[in-house]
Amino acid sequence: HELNSEFYESFFGVQFKQTAKTTASIKVGYRVRDYESDDLEPFQGVVLSLESKTQLTALTNISVLLRRSQEEALFTVDKNFYELNSIYLTLGRKLTSKINANISSYYQLLDFPATRVGEADIKYFTIGFRGSVDYKIQKWLFANVSYWYDVRTGSSENLGRKKNVITFTIGTAF
């Protein structure tokens, strides 16, 4: 399949202080993807993100993120999108003036809608863990190393998998 498409997305968001140490943000949007190929079904839907972040101490914070969206599915037969519902819990700590560390746990439910009458949706459940360390080398130069592990199970026996990923990144920001 050739994946030429038009993609439109718009958001409205609000950020506010819940308490002296807690901020929250709410983003609501709408996403549309229309493919040039008649073989691929266009998709659209509401995108929602709710996040709350609490500064536990001067050096430590915790955040909770709830997210719902429609995502493009690549390398699948007859299913070009899925609904994604996720929750992330992250604990962050400033170790030095230049080094930050984060650990996260996340849970995701992926729902691929049925493409044929009488066919059931395919659902995946993912549980994962991620750890990362960020190093601010200069004001404009940073490095990151991260590790994540997740386990995905599916509504069919042969749809599960485990994943271990280690990344190292060097980047610039202006």
PDB file of C-alpha atoms in Angstrom:
ATOM      1  CA  HIS A   1       0.000   0.000   0.000  1.00  0.00           C
ATOM      2  CA  GLU A   2       1.124   3.487  -0.737  1.00  0.00           C
ATOM      3  CA  LEU A   3       0.365   5.603   2.321  1.00  0.00           C
ATOM      4  CA  ASN A   4      -0.153   9.051   0.782  1.00  0.00           C
ATOM      5  CA  SER A   5      -2.721  10.842   2.878  1.00  0.00           C
ATOM      6  CA  GLU A   6      -3.973  14.135   4.214  1.00  0.00           C
ATOM      7  CA  PHE A   7      -3.754  14.561   7.972  1.00  0.00           C
ATOM      8  CA  TYR A   8      -5.520  17.249   9.988  1.00  0.00           C
ATOM      9  CA  GLU A   9      -5.344  17.713  13.726  1.00  0.00           C
ATOM     10  CA  SER A  10      -6.416  20.537  15.993  1.00  0.00           C
ATOM     11  CA  PHE A  11      -6.246  20.912  19.762  1.00  0.00           C
ATOM     12  CA  PHE A  12      -7.585  23.134  22.472  1.00  0.00           C
ATOM     13  CA  GLY A  13      -5.793  23.017  25.806  1.00  0.00           C
ATOM     14  CA  VAL A  14      -5.860  24.503  29.264  1.00  0.00           C
ATOM     15  CA  GLN A  15      -3.109  24.447  31.869  1.00  0.00           C
ATOM     16  CA  PHE A  16      -3.818  25.432  35.449  1.00  0.00           C
ATOM     17  CA  LYS A  17      -2.546  25.136  39.007  1.00  0.00           C
ATOM     18  CA  GLN A  18      -4.515  22.662  41.111  1.00  0.00           C
ATOM     19  CA  THR A  19      -2.548  23.372  44.303  1.00  0.00           C
ATOM     20  CA  ALA A  20       0.671  25.194  45.205  1.00  0.00           C
ATOM     21  CA  LYS A  21       2.674  22.124  44.100  1.00  0.00           C
ATOM     22  CA  THR A  22       0.432  20.583  41.435  1.00  0.00           C
ATOM     23  CA  THR A  23      -0.257  21.670  37.877  1.00  0.00           C
ATOM     24  CA  ALA A  24      -2.662  20.068  35.446  1.00  0.00           C
ATOM     25  CA  SER A  25      -3.255  20.246  31.731  1.00  0.00           C
ATOM     26  CA  ILE A  26      -6.192  19.181  29.632  1.00  0.00           C
ATOM     27  CA  LYS A  27      -5.996  18.909  25.849  1.00  0.00           C
ATOM     28  CA  VAL A  28      -8.920  18.019  23.627  1.00  0.00           C
ATOM     29  CA  GLY A  29      -8.620  17.742  19.893  1.00  0.00           C
ATOM     30  CA  TYR A  30      -9.854  16.123  16.744  1.00  0.00           C
ATOM     31  CA  ARG A  31      -7.804  14.097  14.268  1.00  0.00           C
ATOM     32  CA  VAL A  32      -8.618  13.204  10.650  1.00  0.00           C
ATOM     33  CA  ARG A  33      -6.556  11.114   8.231  1.00  0.00           C
ATOM     34  CA  ASP A  34      -7.833  10.563   4.687  1.00  0.00           C
ATOM     35  CA  TYR A  35      -5.849   8.265   2.376  1.00  0.00           C
ATOM     36  CA  GLU A  36      -5.545   8.678  -1.383  1.00  0.00           C
ATOM     37  CA  SER A  37      -5.916   4.915  -1.789  1.00  0.00           C
ATOM     38  CA  ASP A  38      -9.460   3.531  -1.681  1.00  0.00           C
ATOM     39  CA  ASP A  39      -8.031   0.346  -0.119  1.00  0.00           C
ATOM     40  CA  LEU A  40      -7.386   2.149   3.184  1.00  0.00           C
ATOM     41  CA  GLU A  41     -10.184   3.311   5.425  1.00  0.00           C
ATOM     42  CA  PRO A  42      -9.996   6.978   6.490  1.00  0.00           C
ATOM     43  CA  PHE A  43     -10.156   7.504  10.237  1.00  0.00           C
ATOM     44  CA  GLN A  44     -11.093  10.316  12.538  1.00  0.00           C
ATOM     45  CA  GLY A  45     -11.854  10.860  16.173  1.00  0.00           C
ATOM     46  CA  VAL A  46     -11.427  12.767  19.389  1.00  0.00           C
ATOM     47  CA  VAL A  47      -7.947  13.004  20.927  1.00  0.00           C
ATOM     48  CA  LEU A  48      -7.826  13.569  24.681  1.00  0.00           C
ATOM     49  CA  SER A  49      -4.941  14.116  27.089  1.00  0.00           C
ATOM     50  CA  LEU A  50      -5.149  14.757  30.847  1.00  0.00           C
ATOM     51  CA  GLU A  51      -1.974  15.271  32.880  1.00  0.00           C
ATOM     52  CA  SER A  52      -1.320  16.135  36.502  1.00  0.00           C
ATOM     53  CA  LYS A  53       2.196  16.865  37.787  1.00  0.00           C
ATOM     54  CA  THR A  54       3.100  17.323  41.453  1.00  0.00           C
ATOM     55  CA  GLN A  55       6.382  18.721  42.752  1.00  0.00           C
ATOM     56  CA  LEU A  56       6.966  16.464  45.788  1.00  0.00           C
ATOM     57  CA  THR A  57      10.210  18.207  46.802  1.00  0.00           C
ATOM     58  CA  ALA A  58      12.485  20.768  45.164  1.00  0.00           C
ATOM     59  CA  LEU A  59      14.189  17.887  43.312  1.00  0.00           C
ATOM     60  CA  THR A  60      11.432  15.270  42.867  1.00  0.00           C
ATOM     61  CA  ASN A  61       8.172  15.254  40.907  1.00  0.00           C
ATOM     62  CA  ILE A  62       5.506  12.733  39.995  1.00  0.00           C
ATOM     63  CA  SER A  63       3.098  12.862  37.081  1.00  0.00           C
ATOM     64  CA  VAL A  64       0.088  10.951  35.823  1.00  0.00           C
ATOM     65  CA  LEU A  65      -0.921  11.111  32.162  1.00  0.00           C
ATOM     66  CA  LEU A  66      -4.143   9.711  30.685  1.00  0.00           C
ATOM     67  CA  ARG A  67      -4.375   9.678  26.891  1.00  0.00           C
ATOM     68  CA  ARG A  68      -6.842   8.581  24.220  1.00  0.00           C
ATOM     69  CA  SER A  69      -6.167   8.833  20.496  1.00  0.00           C
ATOM     70  CA  GLN A  70      -6.395   7.174  17.116  1.00  0.00           C
ATOM     71  CA  GLU A  71      -3.041   6.082  15.751  1.00  0.00           C
ATOM     72  CA  GLU A  72      -1.927   4.969  12.321  1.00  0.00           C
ATOM     73  CA  ALA A  73      -1.003   1.275  12.178  1.00  0.00           C
ATOM     74  CA  LEU A  74       1.860   0.454   9.876  1.00  0.00           C
ATOM     75  CA  PHE A  75       2.709  -3.010   8.552  1.00  0.00           C
ATOM     76  CA  THR A  76      -0.724  -4.517   9.274  1.00  0.00           C
ATOM     77  CA  VAL A  77      -3.012  -6.196   6.782  1.00  0.00           C
ATOM     78  CA  ASP A  78      -6.473  -4.573   6.350  1.00  0.00           C
ATOM     79  CA  LYS A  79      -6.135  -2.499   9.531  1.00  0.00           C
ATOM     80  CA  ASN A  80      -4.655   0.952   9.086  1.00  0.00           C
ATOM     81  CA  PHE A  81      -5.530   2.500  12.473  1.00  0.00           C
ATOM     82  CA  TYR A  82      -6.301   1.661  16.083  1.00  0.00           C
ATOM     83  CA  GLU A  83      -7.743   3.331  19.178  1.00  0.00           C
ATOM     84  CA  LEU A  84      -5.118   3.858  21.884  1.00  0.00           C
ATOM     85  CA  ASN A  85      -6.013   4.327  25.552  1.00  0.00           C
ATOM     86  CA  SER A  86      -3.072   4.728  27.917  1.00  0.00           C
ATOM     87  CA  ILE A  87      -2.031   5.713  31.399  1.00  0.00           C
ATOM     88  CA  TYR A  88       1.523   6.693  32.369  1.00  0.00           C
ATOM     89  CA  LEU A  89       2.895   7.150  35.876  1.00  0.00           C
ATOM     90  CA  THR A  90       6.299   8.878  36.032  1.00  0.00           C
ATOM     91  CA  LEU A  91       8.631   9.721  38.898  1.00  0.00           C
ATOM     92  CA  GLY A  92      11.321  12.297  38.065  1.00  0.00           C
ATOM     93  CA  ARG A  93      14.341  13.356  40.071  1.00  0.00           C
ATOM     94  CA  LYS A  94      16.921  16.091  39.493  1.00  0.00           C
ATOM     95  CA  LEU A  95      20.222  14.446  40.457  1.00  0.00           C
ATOM     96  CA  THR A  96      22.533  17.399  39.759  1.00  0.00           C
ATOM     97  CA  SER A  97      22.190  20.749  38.016  1.00  0.00           C
ATOM     98  CA  LYS A  98      22.791  18.957  34.692  1.00  0.00           C
ATOM     99  CA  ILE A  99      21.415  15.421  35.245  1.00  0.00           C
ATOM    100  CA  ASN A 100      17.783  14.319  35.543  1.00  0.00           C
ATOM    101  CA  ALA A 101      16.453  10.778  35.924  1.00  0.00           C
ATOM    102  CA  ASN A 102      12.959   9.385  35.302  1.00  0.00           C
ATOM    103  CA  ILE A 103      11.246   6.061  35.852  1.00  0.00           C
ATOM    104  CA  SER A 104       7.862   5.345  34.321  1.00  0.00           C
ATOM    105  CA  SER A 105       5.292   2.618  34.276  1.00  0.00           C
ATOM    106  CA  TYR A 106       2.640   2.523  31.600  1.00  0.00           C
ATOM    107  CA  TYR A 107      -0.433   0.568  30.606  1.00  0.00           C
ATOM    108  CA  GLN A 108      -1.943   0.664  27.130  1.00  0.00           C
ATOM    109  CA  LEU A 109      -5.009  -0.804  25.467  1.00  0.00           C
ATOM    110  CA  LEU A 110      -4.884  -0.909  21.652  1.00  0.00           C
ATOM    111  CA  ASP A 111      -8.166  -1.652  19.888  1.00  0.00           C
ATOM    112  CA  PHE A 112      -8.096  -2.468  16.166  1.00  0.00           C
ATOM    113  CA  PRO A 113     -11.688  -2.201  14.876  1.00  0.00           C
ATOM    114  CA  ALA A 114     -13.099  -5.106  12.890  1.00  0.00           C
ATOM    115  CA  THR A 115     -12.848  -4.627   9.128  1.00  0.00           C
ATOM    116  CA  ARG A 116     -15.429  -7.225   8.110  1.00  0.00           C
ATOM    117  CA  VAL A 117     -18.975  -7.912   9.255  1.00  0.00           C
ATOM    118  CA  GLY A 118     -19.014 -10.609  11.938  1.00  0.00           C
ATOM    119  CA  GLU A 119     -15.312 -10.190  12.678  1.00  0.00           C
ATOM    120  CA  ALA A 120     -14.248  -9.299  16.232  1.00  0.00           C
ATOM    121  CA  ASP A 121     -12.062  -6.335  17.160  1.00  0.00           C
ATOM    122  CA  ILE A 122      -8.444  -7.225  17.899  1.00  0.00           C
ATOM    123  CA  LYS A 123      -7.306  -5.941  21.280  1.00  0.00           C
ATOM    124  CA  TYR A 124      -3.816  -5.695  22.727  1.00  0.00           C
ATOM    125  CA  PHE A 125      -2.876  -4.934  26.320  1.00  0.00           C
ATOM    126  CA  THR A 126       0.617  -3.594  27.015  1.00  0.00           C
ATOM    127  CA  ILE A 127       2.282  -3.115  30.375  1.00  0.00           C
ATOM    128  CA  GLY A 128       5.701  -1.531  30.450  1.00  0.00           C
ATOM    129  CA  PHE A 129       8.504   0.116  32.354  1.00  0.00           C
ATOM    130  CA  ARG A 130      10.921   2.825  31.231  1.00  0.00           C
ATOM    131  CA  GLY A 131      13.964   4.363  32.882  1.00  0.00           C
ATOM    132  CA  SER A 132      15.975   7.283  31.503  1.00  0.00           C
ATOM    133  CA  VAL A 133      18.787   9.660  32.399  1.00  0.00           C
ATOM    134  CA  ASP A 134      19.129  13.072  30.727  1.00  0.00           C
ATOM    135  CA  TYR A 135      22.388  15.010  30.742  1.00  0.00           C
ATOM    136  CA  LYS A 136      22.420  18.683  29.765  1.00  0.00           C
ATOM    137  CA  ILE A 137      25.958  19.028  28.416  1.00  0.00           C
ATOM    138  CA  GLN A 138      25.568  22.681  27.390  1.00  0.00           C
ATOM    139  CA  LYS A 139      22.599  25.027  27.166  1.00  0.00           C
ATOM    140  CA  TRP A 140      22.024  23.815  23.578  1.00  0.00           C
ATOM    141  CA  LEU A 141      23.458  20.253  23.744  1.00  0.00           C
ATOM    142  CA  PHE A 142      22.010  17.238  25.567  1.00  0.00           C
ATOM    143  CA  ALA A 143      22.402  13.483  25.839  1.00  0.00           C
ATOM    144  CA  ASN A 144      19.953  10.811  26.930  1.00  0.00           C
ATOM    145  CA  VAL A 145      20.190   7.117  27.674  1.00  0.00           C
ATOM    146  CA  SER A 146      17.045   5.094  28.263  1.00  0.00           C
ATOM    147  CA  TYR A 147      15.861   1.550  28.699  1.00  0.00           C
ATOM    148  CA  TRP A 148      12.356   0.259  28.310  1.00  0.00           C
ATOM    149  CA  TYR A 149      10.747  -3.116  28.645  1.00  0.00           C
ATOM    150  CA  ASP A 150       7.187  -4.012  27.790  1.00  0.00           C
ATOM    151  CA  VAL A 151       4.990  -7.058  27.446  1.00  0.00           C
ATOM    152  CA  ARG A 152       2.074  -7.078  25.031  1.00  0.00           C
ATOM    153  CA  THR A 153      -0.684  -9.662  25.034  1.00  0.00           C
ATOM    154  CA  GLY A 154      -3.393  -9.919  22.411  1.00  0.00           C
ATOM    155  CA  SER A 155      -6.935 -11.187  22.026  1.00  0.00           C
ATOM    156  CA  SER A 156      -5.475 -14.045  20.003  1.00  0.00           C
ATOM    157  CA  GLU A 157      -2.746 -16.428  21.229  1.00  0.00           C
ATOM    158  CA  ASN A 158      -0.186 -15.480  18.588  1.00  0.00           C
ATOM    159  CA  LEU A 159      -0.380 -11.700  19.057  1.00  0.00           C
ATOM    160  CA  GLY A 160       1.833 -11.291  22.151  1.00  0.00           C
ATOM    161  CA  ARG A 161       5.416 -10.098  22.360  1.00  0.00           C
ATOM    162  CA  LYS A 162       8.082  -8.842  24.756  1.00  0.00           C
ATOM    163  CA  LYS A 163      10.354  -5.925  23.983  1.00  0.00           C
ATOM    164  CA  ASN A 164      13.667  -4.720  25.482  1.00  0.00           C
ATOM    165  CA  VAL A 165      15.033  -1.475  24.045  1.00  0.00           C
ATOM    166  CA  ILE A 166      18.092   0.572  24.974  1.00  0.00           C
ATOM    167  CA  THR A 167      18.579   3.970  23.321  1.00  0.00           C
ATOM    168  CA  PHE A 168      21.306   6.586  23.408  1.00  0.00           C
ATOM    169  CA  THR A 169      20.614  10.027  22.012  1.00  0.00           C
ATOM    170  CA  ILE A 170      22.675  13.168  21.514  1.00  0.00           C
ATOM    171  CA  GLY A 171      20.770  16.232  20.390  1.00  0.00           C
ATOM    172  CA  THR A 172      20.737  19.977  20.062  1.00  0.00           C
ATOM    173  CA  ALA A 173      18.056  22.525  20.834  1.00  0.00           C
ATOM    174  CA  PHE A 174      17.978  26.169  19.882  1.00  0.00           C
TER     175      PHE A 174
END
